[in-house]
């Protein structure tokens, strides 16, 4: 009974196979295999299941099943050939060659076997040639690099070739198999910077996207050695090692999603231990005096990028919890460093800000109140442990730590300000005779006055203190900082003209002093940064921002500072530019509510006269003239955690404001603004991405895409533009996105294909139904370009949709521009497919009347497109042509064709005559002698 059932299941499997249902066939064969012990039937079932595996591209399974069939019958020629096919797909060419060689021996006249034999032989020879070529190249490169007598240019060329080879999958594997890691370690042992750099960059390429290789390299080179290299003073070296560690982390955590076909990656069971070890070493680097400021920055950058969750919907935040438990005190130590004290760790201008950002990210990544309470307690214990009446340096470190936390999670910083002794210590330090103490105290006061409620408290208690320091100190560094404190407190009312903290004209005086310091190149960069910080607050006042944009030297000084290695200035510059361009969000004032507020004697926000559009436009012109775009482009490129999502949003707002006037967009493109906007549209806050995408749309709508977005960058523009085709966006964003897509889709079919793949077509079609005339016209113009794409044409050809009907009906609308776009789309569709010519006559009864109106249109371009449609219909089918000739269309064609063609109407008259010639070819009309 079992044998009979197995035979029946085999037949069922065969039937499923013939119907191309390979999954069902596999299931039937598998069930039959469990029921039979007959060797001949077993061999057949395994062989058939191997055929299913080949069809479903399960090549490992197909090879295994074919092998089982061969084990039963070594001369099973079908099983041999199927195993050959599976092995070839798996990249095991030598084994595949042996199988097909046996097939050819058993059936010498089989042309298929002979052809496969030739093809595999050629592939194996090529593989061997490449392999031997690569092996010898690798060997030669290492010989040149390790030979001290090699010429400098030869060594440089060999190093570059090695790096390039390490980035290619085949090259990386050959280096790895040829004891390349050992040889790279020898290069690192030479201690020669150029050779060590080459070794590190080659290792980076080898680790990218290959978990097994990354694990082996990590264990061979060792994490302590990698971190030791990153700790160096050499900026280029430190960055290269940081990139190597990032490549290892990406591969181990699965962040590198690249596919590597034709390779079976070795199994790596658990990477968590290695990732934890890397994190632990990075945390140790933060507090080591042996680590350079540059190395500390890179360690912080890696922790910022890899510890907090990128997506808060992922439940697991164990990496953050591990860092909080094992490293938060170390991060707080970095935040609390005071550069002027002898005990300070080596720092750069960016180090403390990077540590503040890391604290902020860790705090935001916590999931519940108990986790946040634990975080706060660690901070409180750390700060309290620093308070010491006998050691002023420790007290300064404590206040500096609070100051750093205030730049990170502000709510946490506010809680710490309320701790007993903190505000008192800040006030005491302000009165200290040591300048280092005053510097720290003033900075802490500045950061503490971020919110209006807190600012009011400090205005009451601290303004007189700041003014006193400002008057008495002779140290420019302290003077600037106290001034910024006063600036910040003076601007606590924001852009509200009616809510000023200081007397009329005071903010302008403060701003003038800030501009003076900003232009003074004799003052160090870190101190001049505070002048920009002051302007970031003061430029909320319209008088201040108007004066500032007229001061070209001050503007250019700020732009130059934005391009320096000190990235802590990015946020302040971005904020200042947002204020100058008025690109912050302004709540719409409802007149009725204003009247109600006045009646109830509530405060009503007032707009400054210089915040009106004319003044803003003038400020934008001046910023562009001063070179704001090159500064923005430089800021966007900053590869640092300091370029936060909030800063990116500010930059996106500025770009959008600068792009508002179409006349300015050419200047923006010429200075690289188009390229700089792309990363802002792809990463950052949701608001920032939308603003940047809108800026891209404005540029893409009027610029030549090849110039605005050179090379492959143009394809990156498509997704942000498509994201604006959303009913949640406003009409202007929809409209300009459609204009941008129209421009892009007119460039090449590759761009049309990209737009299609981003699923933009349904949205474009939806806007063709819109009641808004401009949106409907823009969508139809975009579709006019998109119909040149084959896949778009196939959607029109498909049954059961009204796409063609919509285009035909739009040709009958009153709007000339809409008619022109719709007629263009219809002309191209009917030219591409005869089936669409016939379909056009079936979608609506009005088709002939619409066509006649197009052919009689006043506008030459619309009339020409109508006549092209008529020609396409005449060419498509003789019966359809007869129907057209019997209508009034023949008379229209005759009238147009008899006209004397002038320069403008030459194409129209020529097309009409071609239509008449087509009618003569059918024999429907005869020429008049």
PDB file of N, CA and C in Angstrom, residues 363 366-376:
ATOM      1  N   UNK A 363      20.465  59.191  27.245  1.00  0.00           N
ATOM      2  CA  UNK A 363      19.294  59.523  28.077  1.00  0.00           C
ATOM      3  C   UNK A 363      18.002  59.351  27.273  1.00  0.00           C
ATOM      4  N   UNK A 366      16.667  55.688  26.843  1.00  0.00           N
ATOM      5  CA  UNK A 366      16.118  54.937  27.983  1.00  0.00           C
ATOM      6  C   UNK A 366      14.606  54.799  27.811  1.00  0.00           C
ATOM      7  N   UNK A 367      14.071  53.669  28.287  1.00  0.00           N
ATOM      8  CA  UNK A 367      12.683  53.343  27.958  1.00  0.00           C
ATOM      9  C   UNK A 367      11.685  53.667  29.052  1.00  0.00           C
ATOM     10  N   UNK A 368      12.147  53.813  30.306  1.00  0.00           N
ATOM     11  CA  UNK A 368      11.184  53.960  31.394  1.00  0.00           C
ATOM     12  C   UNK A 368      11.758  54.832  32.512  1.00  0.00           C
ATOM     13  N   UNK A 369      10.895  55.256  33.432  1.00  0.00           N
ATOM     14  CA  UNK A 369      11.314  56.139  34.527  1.00  0.00           C
ATOM     15  C   UNK A 369      12.371  55.512  35.432  1.00  0.00           C
ATOM     16  N   UNK A 370      12.267  54.215  35.806  1.00  0.00           N
ATOM     17  CA  UNK A 370      13.333  53.631  36.648  1.00  0.00           C
ATOM     18  C   UNK A 370      14.715  53.732  35.990  1.00  0.00           C
ATOM     19  N   UNK A 371      14.783  53.540  34.659  1.00  0.00           N
ATOM     20  CA  UNK A 371      16.063  53.654  33.953  1.00  0.00           C
ATOM     21  C   UNK A 371      16.573  55.091  33.998  1.00  0.00           C
ATOM     22  N   UNK A 372      15.647  56.068  33.830  1.00  0.00           N
ATOM     23  CA  UNK A 372      16.046  57.479  33.872  1.00  0.00           C
ATOM     24  C   UNK A 372      16.464  57.898  35.294  1.00  0.00           C
ATOM     25  N   UNK A 373      15.765  57.372  36.292  1.00  0.00           N
ATOM     26  CA  UNK A 373      16.125  57.683  37.690  1.00  0.00           C
ATOM     27  C   UNK A 373      17.524  57.155  38.006  1.00  0.00           C
ATOM     28  N   UNK A 374      17.825  55.943  37.520  1.00  0.00           N
ATOM     29  CA  UNK A 374      19.147  55.344  37.733  1.00  0.00           C
ATOM     30  C   UNK A 374      20.230  56.226  37.086  1.00  0.00           C
ATOM     31  N   UNK A 375      19.941  56.694  35.873  1.00  0.00           N
ATOM     32  CA  UNK A 375      20.853  57.573  35.130  1.00  0.00           C
ATOM     33  C   UNK A 375      21.104  58.848  35.936  1.00  0.00           C
ATOM     34  N   UNK A 376      20.007  59.458  36.425  1.00  0.00           N
ATOM     35  CA  UNK A 376      20.115  60.717  37.181  1.00  0.00           C
ATOM     36  C   UNK A 376      20.916  60.524  38.465  1.00  0.00           C
TER      37      UNK A 376
END
